[in-house]
Short mmCIF file of C-alpha atoms and ligand atoms in Angstrom, two decimals:
data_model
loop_
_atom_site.label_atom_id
_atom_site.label_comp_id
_atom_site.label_asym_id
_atom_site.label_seq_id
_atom_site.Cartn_x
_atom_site.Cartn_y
_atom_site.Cartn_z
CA UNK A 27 20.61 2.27 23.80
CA UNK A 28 22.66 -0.28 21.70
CA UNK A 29 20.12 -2.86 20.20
CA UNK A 30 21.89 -6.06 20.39
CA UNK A 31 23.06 -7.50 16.58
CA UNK A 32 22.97 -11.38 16.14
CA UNK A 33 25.74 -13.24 14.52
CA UNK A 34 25.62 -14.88 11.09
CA UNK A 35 26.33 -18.42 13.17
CA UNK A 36 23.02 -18.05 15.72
CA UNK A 37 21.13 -16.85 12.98
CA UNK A 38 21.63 -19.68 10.87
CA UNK A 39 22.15 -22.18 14.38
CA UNK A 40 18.50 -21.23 14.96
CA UNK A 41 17.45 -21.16 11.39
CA UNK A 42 19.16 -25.17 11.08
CA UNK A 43 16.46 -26.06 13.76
CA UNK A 44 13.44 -24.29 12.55
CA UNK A 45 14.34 -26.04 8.91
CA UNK A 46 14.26 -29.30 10.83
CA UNK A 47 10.43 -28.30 12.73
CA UNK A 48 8.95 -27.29 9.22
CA UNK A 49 10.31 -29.94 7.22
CA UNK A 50 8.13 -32.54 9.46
CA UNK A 51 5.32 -31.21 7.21
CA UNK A 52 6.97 -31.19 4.31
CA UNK A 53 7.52 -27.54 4.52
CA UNK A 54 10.52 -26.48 2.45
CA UNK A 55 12.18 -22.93 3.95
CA UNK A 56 14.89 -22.59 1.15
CA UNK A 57 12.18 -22.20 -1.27
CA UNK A 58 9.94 -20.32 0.93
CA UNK A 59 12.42 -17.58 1.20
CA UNK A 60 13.41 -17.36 -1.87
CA UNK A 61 9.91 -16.76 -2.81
CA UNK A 62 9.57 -14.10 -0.14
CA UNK A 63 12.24 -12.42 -1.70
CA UNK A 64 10.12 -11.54 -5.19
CA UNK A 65 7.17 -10.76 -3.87
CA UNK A 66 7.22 -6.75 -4.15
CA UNK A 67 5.67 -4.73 -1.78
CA UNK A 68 5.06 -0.78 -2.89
CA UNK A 69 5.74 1.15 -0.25
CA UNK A 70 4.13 4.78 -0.03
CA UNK A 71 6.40 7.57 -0.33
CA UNK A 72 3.57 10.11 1.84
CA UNK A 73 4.57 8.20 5.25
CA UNK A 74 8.16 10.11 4.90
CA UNK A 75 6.36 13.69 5.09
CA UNK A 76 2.79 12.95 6.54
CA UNK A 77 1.27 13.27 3.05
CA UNK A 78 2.13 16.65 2.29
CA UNK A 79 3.52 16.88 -1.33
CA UNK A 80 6.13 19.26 -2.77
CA UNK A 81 3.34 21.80 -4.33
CA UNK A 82 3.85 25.29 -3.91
CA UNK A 83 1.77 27.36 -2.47
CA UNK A 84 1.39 24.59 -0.12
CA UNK A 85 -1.98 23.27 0.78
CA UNK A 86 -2.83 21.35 4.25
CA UNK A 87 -4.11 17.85 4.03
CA UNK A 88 -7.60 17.44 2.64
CA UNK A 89 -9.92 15.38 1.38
CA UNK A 90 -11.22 12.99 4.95
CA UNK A 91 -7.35 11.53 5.84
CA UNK A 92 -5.27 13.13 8.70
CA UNK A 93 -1.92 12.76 9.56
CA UNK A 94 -1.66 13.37 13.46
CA UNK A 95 1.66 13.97 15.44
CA UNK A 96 4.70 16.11 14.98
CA UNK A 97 7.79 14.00 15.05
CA UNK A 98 11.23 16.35 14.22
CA UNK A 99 13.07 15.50 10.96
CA UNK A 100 10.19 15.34 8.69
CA UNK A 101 11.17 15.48 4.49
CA UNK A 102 10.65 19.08 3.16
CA UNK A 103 12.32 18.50 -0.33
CA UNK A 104 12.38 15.57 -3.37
CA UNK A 105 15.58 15.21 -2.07
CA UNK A 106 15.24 14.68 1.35
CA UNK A 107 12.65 12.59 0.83
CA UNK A 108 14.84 10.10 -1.55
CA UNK A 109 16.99 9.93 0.67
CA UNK A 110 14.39 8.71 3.31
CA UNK A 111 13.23 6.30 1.08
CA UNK A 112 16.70 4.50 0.83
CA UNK A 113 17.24 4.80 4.26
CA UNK A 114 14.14 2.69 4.87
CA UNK A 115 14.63 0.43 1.90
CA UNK A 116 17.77 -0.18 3.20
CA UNK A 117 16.31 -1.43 6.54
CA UNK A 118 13.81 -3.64 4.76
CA UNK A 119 15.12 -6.86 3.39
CA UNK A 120 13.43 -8.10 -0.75
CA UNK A 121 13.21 -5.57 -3.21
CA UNK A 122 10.36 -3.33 -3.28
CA UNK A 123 8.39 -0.72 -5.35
CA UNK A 124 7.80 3.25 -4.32
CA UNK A 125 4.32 4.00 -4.46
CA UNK A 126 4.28 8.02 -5.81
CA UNK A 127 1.47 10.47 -5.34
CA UNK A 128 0.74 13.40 -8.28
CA UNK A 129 1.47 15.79 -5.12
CA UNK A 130 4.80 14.87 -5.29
CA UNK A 131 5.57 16.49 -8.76
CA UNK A 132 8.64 18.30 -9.28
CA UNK A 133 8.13 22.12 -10.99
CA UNK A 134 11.31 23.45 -10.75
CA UNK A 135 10.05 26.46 -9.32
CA UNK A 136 6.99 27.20 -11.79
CA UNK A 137 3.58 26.07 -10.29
CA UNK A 138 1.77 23.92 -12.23
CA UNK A 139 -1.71 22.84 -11.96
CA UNK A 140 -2.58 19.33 -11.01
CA UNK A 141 -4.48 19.74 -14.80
CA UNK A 142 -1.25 20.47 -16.67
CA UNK A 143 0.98 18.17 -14.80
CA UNK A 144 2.77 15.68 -16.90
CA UNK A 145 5.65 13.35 -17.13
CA UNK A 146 8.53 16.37 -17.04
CA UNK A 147 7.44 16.79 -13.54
CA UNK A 148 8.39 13.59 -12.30
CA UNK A 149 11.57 12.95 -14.21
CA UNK A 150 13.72 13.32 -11.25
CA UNK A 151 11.90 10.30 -9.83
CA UNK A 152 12.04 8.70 -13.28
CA UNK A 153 16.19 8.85 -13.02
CA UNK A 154 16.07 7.78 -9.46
CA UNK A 155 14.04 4.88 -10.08
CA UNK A 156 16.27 3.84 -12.80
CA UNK A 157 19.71 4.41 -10.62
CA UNK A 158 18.04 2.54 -7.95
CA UNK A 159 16.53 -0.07 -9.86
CA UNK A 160 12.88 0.42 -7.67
CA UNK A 161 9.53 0.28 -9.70
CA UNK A 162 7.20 2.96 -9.50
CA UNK A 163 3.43 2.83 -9.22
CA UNK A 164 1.21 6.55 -9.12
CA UNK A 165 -1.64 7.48 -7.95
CA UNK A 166 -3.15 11.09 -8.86
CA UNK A 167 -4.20 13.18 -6.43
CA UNK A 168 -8.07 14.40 -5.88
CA UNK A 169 -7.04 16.27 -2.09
CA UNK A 170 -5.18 18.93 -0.86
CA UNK A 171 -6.02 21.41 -3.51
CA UNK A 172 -8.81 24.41 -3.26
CA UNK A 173 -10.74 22.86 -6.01
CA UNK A 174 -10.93 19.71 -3.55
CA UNK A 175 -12.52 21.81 -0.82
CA UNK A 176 -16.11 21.43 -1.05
CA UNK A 177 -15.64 18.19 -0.77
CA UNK A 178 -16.44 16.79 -4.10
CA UNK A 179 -14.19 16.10 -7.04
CA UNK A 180 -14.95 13.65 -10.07
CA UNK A 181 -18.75 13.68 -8.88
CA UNK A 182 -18.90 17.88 -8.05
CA UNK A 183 -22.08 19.35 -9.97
CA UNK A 184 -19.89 22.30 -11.10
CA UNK A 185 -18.67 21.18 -14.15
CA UNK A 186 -15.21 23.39 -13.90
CA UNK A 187 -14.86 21.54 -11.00
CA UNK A 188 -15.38 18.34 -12.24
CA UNK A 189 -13.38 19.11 -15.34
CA UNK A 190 -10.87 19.56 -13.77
CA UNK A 191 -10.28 16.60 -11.63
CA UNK A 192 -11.29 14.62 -14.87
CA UNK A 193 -8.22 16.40 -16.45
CA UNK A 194 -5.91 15.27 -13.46
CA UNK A 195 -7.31 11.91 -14.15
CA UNK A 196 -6.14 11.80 -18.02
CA UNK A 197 -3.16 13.06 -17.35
CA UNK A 198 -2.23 10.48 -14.10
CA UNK A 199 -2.50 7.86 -16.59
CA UNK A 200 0.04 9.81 -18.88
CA UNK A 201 2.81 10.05 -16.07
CA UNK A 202 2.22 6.25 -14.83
CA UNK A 203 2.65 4.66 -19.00
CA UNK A 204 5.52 7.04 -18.65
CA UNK A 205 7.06 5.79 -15.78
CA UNK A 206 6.09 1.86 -17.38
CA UNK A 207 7.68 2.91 -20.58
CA UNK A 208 11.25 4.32 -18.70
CA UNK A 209 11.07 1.17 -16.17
CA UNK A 210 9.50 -0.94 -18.93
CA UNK A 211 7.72 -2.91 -16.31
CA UNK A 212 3.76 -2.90 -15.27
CA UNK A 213 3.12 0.09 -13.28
CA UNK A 214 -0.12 0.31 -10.87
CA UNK A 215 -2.10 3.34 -11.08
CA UNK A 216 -4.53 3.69 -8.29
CA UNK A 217 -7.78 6.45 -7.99
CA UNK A 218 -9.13 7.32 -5.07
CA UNK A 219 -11.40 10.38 -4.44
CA UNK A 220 -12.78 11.94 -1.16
CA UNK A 221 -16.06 12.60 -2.48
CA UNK A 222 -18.61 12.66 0.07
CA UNK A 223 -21.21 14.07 2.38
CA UNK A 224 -21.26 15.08 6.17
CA UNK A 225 -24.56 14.80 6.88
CA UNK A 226 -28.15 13.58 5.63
CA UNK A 227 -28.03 13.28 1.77
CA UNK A 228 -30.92 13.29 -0.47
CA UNK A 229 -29.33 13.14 -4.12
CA UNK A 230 -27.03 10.39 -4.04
CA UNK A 231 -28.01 9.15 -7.43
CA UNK A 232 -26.68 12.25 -9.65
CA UNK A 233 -23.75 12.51 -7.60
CA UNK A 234 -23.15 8.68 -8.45
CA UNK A 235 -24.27 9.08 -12.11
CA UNK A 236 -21.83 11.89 -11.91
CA UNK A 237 -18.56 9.94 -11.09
CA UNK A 238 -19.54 6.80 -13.48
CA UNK A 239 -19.27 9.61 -16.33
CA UNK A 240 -16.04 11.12 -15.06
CA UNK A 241 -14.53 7.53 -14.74
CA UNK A 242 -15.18 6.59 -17.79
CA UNK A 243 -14.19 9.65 -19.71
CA UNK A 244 -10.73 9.63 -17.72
CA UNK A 245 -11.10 6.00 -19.14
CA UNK A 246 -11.84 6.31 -22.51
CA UNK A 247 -8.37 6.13 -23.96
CA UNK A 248 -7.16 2.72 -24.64
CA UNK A 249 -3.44 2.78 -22.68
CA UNK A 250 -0.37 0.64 -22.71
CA UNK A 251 -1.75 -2.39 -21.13
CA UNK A 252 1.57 -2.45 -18.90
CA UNK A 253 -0.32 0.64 -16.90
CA UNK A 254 -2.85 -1.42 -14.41
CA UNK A 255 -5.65 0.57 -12.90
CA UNK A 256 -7.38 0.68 -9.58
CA UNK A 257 -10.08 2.11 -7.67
CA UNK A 258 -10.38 2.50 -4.47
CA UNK A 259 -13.60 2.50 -2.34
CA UNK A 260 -14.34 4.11 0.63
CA UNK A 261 -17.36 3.53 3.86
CA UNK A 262 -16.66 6.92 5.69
CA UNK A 263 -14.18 9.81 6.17
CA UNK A 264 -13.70 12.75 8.47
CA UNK A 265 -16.05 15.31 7.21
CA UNK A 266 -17.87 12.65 4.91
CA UNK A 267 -19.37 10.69 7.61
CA UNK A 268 -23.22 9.94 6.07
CA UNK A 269 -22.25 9.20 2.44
CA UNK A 270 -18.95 8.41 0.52
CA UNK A 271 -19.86 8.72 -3.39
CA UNK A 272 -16.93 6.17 -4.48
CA UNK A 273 -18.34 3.35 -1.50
CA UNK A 274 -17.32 -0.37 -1.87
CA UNK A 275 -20.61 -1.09 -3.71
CA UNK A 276 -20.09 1.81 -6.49
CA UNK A 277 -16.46 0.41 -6.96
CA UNK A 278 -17.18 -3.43 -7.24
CA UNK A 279 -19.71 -2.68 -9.97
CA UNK A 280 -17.59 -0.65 -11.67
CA UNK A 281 -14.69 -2.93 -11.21
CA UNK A 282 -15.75 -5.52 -13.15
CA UNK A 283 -18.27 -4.09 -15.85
CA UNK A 284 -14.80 -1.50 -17.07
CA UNK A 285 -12.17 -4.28 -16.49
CA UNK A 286 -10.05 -2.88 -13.81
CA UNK A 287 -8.39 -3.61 -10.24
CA UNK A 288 -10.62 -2.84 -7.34
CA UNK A 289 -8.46 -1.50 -4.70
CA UNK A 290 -9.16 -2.83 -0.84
CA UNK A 291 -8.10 -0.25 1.85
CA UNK A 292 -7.59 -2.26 5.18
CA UNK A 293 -9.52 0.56 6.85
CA UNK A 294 -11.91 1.48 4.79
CA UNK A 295 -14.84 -0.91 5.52
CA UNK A 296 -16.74 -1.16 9.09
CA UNK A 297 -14.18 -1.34 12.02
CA UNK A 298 -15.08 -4.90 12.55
CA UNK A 299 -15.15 -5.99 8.56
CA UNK A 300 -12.17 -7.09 7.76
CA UNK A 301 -10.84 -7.61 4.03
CA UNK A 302 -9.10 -10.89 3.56
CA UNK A 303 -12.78 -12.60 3.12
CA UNK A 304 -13.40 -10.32 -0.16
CA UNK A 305 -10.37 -12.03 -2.28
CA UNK A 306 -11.69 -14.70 -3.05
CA UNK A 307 -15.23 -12.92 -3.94
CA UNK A 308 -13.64 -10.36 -6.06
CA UNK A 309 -11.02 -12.13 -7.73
CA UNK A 310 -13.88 -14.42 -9.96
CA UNK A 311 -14.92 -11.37 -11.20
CA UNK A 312 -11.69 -9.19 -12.19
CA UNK A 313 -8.24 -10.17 -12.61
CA UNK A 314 -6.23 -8.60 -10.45
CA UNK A 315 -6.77 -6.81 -7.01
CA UNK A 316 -4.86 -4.06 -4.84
CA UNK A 317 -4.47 -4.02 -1.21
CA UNK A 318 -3.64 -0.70 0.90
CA UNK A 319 -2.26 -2.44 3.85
CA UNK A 320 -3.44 -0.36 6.87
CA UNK A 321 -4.02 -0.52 10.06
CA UNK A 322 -7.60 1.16 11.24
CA UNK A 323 -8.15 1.81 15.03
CA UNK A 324 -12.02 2.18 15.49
CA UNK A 325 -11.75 4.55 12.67
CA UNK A 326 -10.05 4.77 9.35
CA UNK A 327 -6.91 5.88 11.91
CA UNK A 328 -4.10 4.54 9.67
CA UNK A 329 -1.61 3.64 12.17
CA UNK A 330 1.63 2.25 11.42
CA UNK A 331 0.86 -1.75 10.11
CA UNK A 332 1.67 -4.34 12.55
CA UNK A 333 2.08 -8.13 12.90
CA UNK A 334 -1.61 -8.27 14.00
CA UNK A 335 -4.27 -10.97 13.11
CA UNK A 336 -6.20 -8.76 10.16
CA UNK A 337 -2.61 -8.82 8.45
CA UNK A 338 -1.74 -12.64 9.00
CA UNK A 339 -5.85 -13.72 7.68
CA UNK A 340 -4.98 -11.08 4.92
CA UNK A 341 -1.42 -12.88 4.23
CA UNK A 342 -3.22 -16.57 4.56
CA UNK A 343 -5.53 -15.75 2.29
CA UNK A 344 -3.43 -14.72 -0.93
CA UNK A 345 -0.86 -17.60 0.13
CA UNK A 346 -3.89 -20.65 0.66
CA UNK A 347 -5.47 -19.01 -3.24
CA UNK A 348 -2.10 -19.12 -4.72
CA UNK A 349 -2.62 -15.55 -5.92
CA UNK A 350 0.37 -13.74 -5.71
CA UNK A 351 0.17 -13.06 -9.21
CA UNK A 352 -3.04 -11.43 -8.82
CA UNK A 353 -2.96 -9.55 -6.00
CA UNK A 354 -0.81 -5.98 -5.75
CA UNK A 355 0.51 -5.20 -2.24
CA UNK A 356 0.89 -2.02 -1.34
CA UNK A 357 1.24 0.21 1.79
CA UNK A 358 -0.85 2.90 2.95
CA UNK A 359 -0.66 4.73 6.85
CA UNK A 360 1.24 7.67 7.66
CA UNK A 361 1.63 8.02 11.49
CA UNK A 362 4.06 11.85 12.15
CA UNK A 363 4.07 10.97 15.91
CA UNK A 364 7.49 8.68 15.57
CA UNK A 365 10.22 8.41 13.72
CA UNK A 366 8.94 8.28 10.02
CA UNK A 367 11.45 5.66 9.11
CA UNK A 368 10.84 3.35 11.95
CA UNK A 369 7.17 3.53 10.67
CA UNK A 370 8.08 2.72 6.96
CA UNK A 371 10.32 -0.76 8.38
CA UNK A 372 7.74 -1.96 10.88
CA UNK A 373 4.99 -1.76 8.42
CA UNK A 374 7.29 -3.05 5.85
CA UNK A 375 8.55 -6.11 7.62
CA UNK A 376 5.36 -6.80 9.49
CA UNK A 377 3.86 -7.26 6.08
CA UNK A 378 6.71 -9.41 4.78
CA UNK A 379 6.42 -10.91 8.17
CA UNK A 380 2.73 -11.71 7.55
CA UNK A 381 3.76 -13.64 4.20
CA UNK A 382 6.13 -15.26 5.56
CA UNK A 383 4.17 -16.75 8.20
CA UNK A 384 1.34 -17.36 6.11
CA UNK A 385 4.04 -19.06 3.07
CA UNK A 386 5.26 -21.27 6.58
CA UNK A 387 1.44 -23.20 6.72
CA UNK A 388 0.42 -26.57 5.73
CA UNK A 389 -2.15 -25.68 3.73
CA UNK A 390 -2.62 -28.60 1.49
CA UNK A 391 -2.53 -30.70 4.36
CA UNK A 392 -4.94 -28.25 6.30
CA UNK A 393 -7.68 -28.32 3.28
CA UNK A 394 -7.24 -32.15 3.36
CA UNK A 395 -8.59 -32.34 7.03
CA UNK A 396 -10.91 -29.73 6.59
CA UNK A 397 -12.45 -32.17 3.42
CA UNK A 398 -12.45 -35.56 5.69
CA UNK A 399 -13.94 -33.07 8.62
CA UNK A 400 -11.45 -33.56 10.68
CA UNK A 401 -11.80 -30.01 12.41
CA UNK A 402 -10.01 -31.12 15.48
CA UNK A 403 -6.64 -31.88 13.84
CA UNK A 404 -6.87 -28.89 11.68
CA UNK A 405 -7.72 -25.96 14.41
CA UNK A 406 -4.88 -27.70 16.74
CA UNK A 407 -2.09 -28.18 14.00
CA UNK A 408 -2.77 -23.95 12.95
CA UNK A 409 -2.79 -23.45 17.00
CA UNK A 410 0.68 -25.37 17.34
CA UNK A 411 2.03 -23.64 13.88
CA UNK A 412 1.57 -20.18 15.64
CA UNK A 413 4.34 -21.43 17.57
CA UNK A 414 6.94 -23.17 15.41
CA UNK A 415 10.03 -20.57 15.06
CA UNK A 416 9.04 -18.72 12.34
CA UNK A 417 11.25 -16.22 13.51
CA UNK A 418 14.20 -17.98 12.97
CA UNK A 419 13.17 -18.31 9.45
CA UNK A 420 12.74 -14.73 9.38
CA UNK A 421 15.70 -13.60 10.91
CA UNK A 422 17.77 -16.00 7.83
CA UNK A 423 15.78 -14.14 5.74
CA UNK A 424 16.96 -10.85 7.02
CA UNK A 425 20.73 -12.04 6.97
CA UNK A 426 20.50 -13.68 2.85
CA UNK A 427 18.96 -10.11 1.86
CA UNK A 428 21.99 -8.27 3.83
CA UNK A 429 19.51 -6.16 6.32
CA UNK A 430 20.12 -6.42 10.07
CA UNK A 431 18.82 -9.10 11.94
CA UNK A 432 16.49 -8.69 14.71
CA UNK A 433 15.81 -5.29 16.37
CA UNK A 434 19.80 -4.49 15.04
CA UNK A 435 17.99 -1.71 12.22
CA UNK A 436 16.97 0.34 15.10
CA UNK A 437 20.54 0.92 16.08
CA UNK A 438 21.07 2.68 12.02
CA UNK A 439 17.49 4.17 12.36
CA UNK A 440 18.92 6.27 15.68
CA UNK A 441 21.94 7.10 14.29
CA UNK A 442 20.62 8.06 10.84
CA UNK A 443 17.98 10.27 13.32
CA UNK A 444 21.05 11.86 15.18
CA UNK A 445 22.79 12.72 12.06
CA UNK A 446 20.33 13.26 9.69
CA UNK A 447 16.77 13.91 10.52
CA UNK A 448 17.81 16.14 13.71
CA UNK A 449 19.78 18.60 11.72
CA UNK A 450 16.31 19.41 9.75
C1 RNT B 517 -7.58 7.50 1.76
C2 RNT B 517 -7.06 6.38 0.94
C3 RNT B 517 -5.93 6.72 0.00
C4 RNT B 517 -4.89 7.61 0.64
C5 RNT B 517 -3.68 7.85 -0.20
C6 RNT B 517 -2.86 8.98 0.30
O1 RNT B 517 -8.51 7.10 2.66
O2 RNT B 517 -6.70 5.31 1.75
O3 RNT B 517 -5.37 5.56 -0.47
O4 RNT B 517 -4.50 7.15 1.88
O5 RNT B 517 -4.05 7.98 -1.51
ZN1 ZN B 518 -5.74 3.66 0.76
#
């Protein structure tokens, strides 16, 4: 199949005419995209090998997360997986960020424990980075390892155990100053544990005592301030069904009494609670938020992210608070049952899509009519702005940033699958 490409003159013939429908309320395009095109989205390096890591001996995903599906062409090596990355990024119009886990650590052949990893392990991705000219944010990694597999981690009641993980904490926040301090940028450094419970739980207050004191010894250390931490909370996993130790209650309190960003998984809450609503909770409390963009299906599923309404409210909702500045985008699903670079550019532009749309509201004239109660004229005009082209503006987007326009990437997503990813 050839996917039809769209000239530079209808792209910007159609774009002309959607200018002309959004400037009849005072909506300026030019500056929208152009705004669109610094807003950085981190994209997750784990979609390009269904979160498996380049640890040897290698361990099978842990911790309550699955990656289902067993698409060909999969990355087995650093390399491969760069070269993923770019292949993706390449597809995506805007520059982004590469969100890193701790499991992807480079040894050079010599294990080393997720307790004595440290920046040396990473400094392949440290001189990519800097060729490339991508930011980095890290996460360390609390899964996938035999001292992950009872389940418990920074909260475990063997204090080896705990120890341990508290170690891998310290030294996460070693590697991501180091990556802020080679980039000299802010770098985002986000915890999340799988600590939990199957079934009926009596002691949920140690185990919760527990992880405060882990935190805050991992904490203690005063770092370069250009390092900003999250955590991330949790309602259920597979295998920790009754009780998650790290739950969205644990995290907001500790969120805001130690000062850092509370990190808000799109499928981490009840299937029908939705996150955009918590922004403007959270954000009088701490300064900055992060935000896995995911897509949950009746579970914590993390399907490929989509153009769906949980994404646009999510989108509305940073745009109508003006908090761009304060809230960290980054993406988080891993799907192995198609092409693992068509899943990083859907979920990438349907975010960027999300924005956009969201950037492409009235809002100051929507918040007027909501004031003077005039709900009529408000739910009608965001009815008819569902409609207005924002595709068109879109598309213009695609064609300033040099990426193909319309469903033209899938034609270098097959061939880059024919010559590359087949011959895996
Ligand atoms: C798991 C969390 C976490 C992971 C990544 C791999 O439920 O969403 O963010 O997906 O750290
Ligand atoms: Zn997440």
């Amino acid at each position: 199949m050839n996917y039809p490409s769209i000239t530079k003159e209808t792209t910007e013939q159609a774009y002309k005419q959607a200018q002309a429908r959004y400037s009849d309320f005072d909506i300026d395009t030019e500056s929208i995209l152009a705004k669109l095109a610094t807003i950085p989205i981190s994209m997750h390096c784990w979609q390009g090998d269904d979160v498996g890591g380049f640890e040897s001996p290698d361990t099978a995903l842990s911790g309550g997360i699955m990656a289902t599906g067993n698409h060909p062409g999969k990355a087995h090596t650093p390399e491969e997986l760069r070269t993923d990355i770019e292949m993706a990024m390449s597809l995506i119009p805007g520059a982004h960020r590469l969100n890193l886990h701790a499991l992807y650590r480079e040894d050079g052949g010599k294990f080393v424990d997720r307790d004595a990893i440290d920046a040396s392990h990473f400094s392949s991705w440290i001189d990519w980075a800097k060729e490339k000219k991508i930011g980095i944010d890290f996460n360390p990694s609390f899964f996938s390892h035999p001292k992950a597999a009872s389940g418990m981690t920074l909260s475990s009641p063997d204090d080896g155990i705990r120890n341990f993980w508290i170690e891998h904490g310290k030294r996460s926040r070693e590697i991501a100053a180091a990556f802020a301090e080679a980039l000299n940028e802010p770098v985002v450094n986000s915890f999340w544990i799988p600590d939990g419970t199957k079934d009926l739980t009596v002691d949920r207050w140690d185990a919760r005592k527990r992880l405060t004191e882990s935190y805050d010894e991992i904490f203690a250390k005063e770092f370069d301030p250009r390092v900003k931490e999250a955590v991330e909370c949790k309602l259920f996993g597979i295998g920790s069904e009754e009780f998650v130790v790290g739950s969205h209650e644990f995290y907001m309190g500790y969120a805001i009494t130690r000062n850092k960003m509370l990190c808000l998984d799109m499928g981490h809450f009840h299937p029908t609670e939705t996150i955009h609503d918590k922004l403007s909770a959270m954000l009088n409390f701490i300064p900055e938020v992060l935000i896995h963009v995911s897509r949950p299906i009746r579970w914590d599923s993390d399907h490929v992210v989509i153009l769906n309404d949980n994404l646009l409210d999510l989108a509305r909702e940073i745009v109508r608070g003006d908090a761009f500045d304060r809230v960290n985008i980054a993406t988080d699903f891993f799907d192995a049952s198609i092409c693992r670079i068509g899943a990083w550019v859907i979920g990438l532009r349907a975010t960027q899509q999300a924005l956009l749309q969201a950037m492409l509201e009235p809002t100051d004239l929507l918040k007027q009519l909501e004031r003077e109660n005039r709900g009529a004229e408000k739910l009608a005009l965001m009815e008819s702005f569902k409609t207005l082209p924002m595709g068109a503006v879109w598309d213009q987007f695609c064609l300033q940033q040099n990426t193909p326009v319309g469903a033209a990437w899938l034609n270098d997503m097959t061939k880059y699958e024919n010559n590359v990813l087949a011959k895996r």
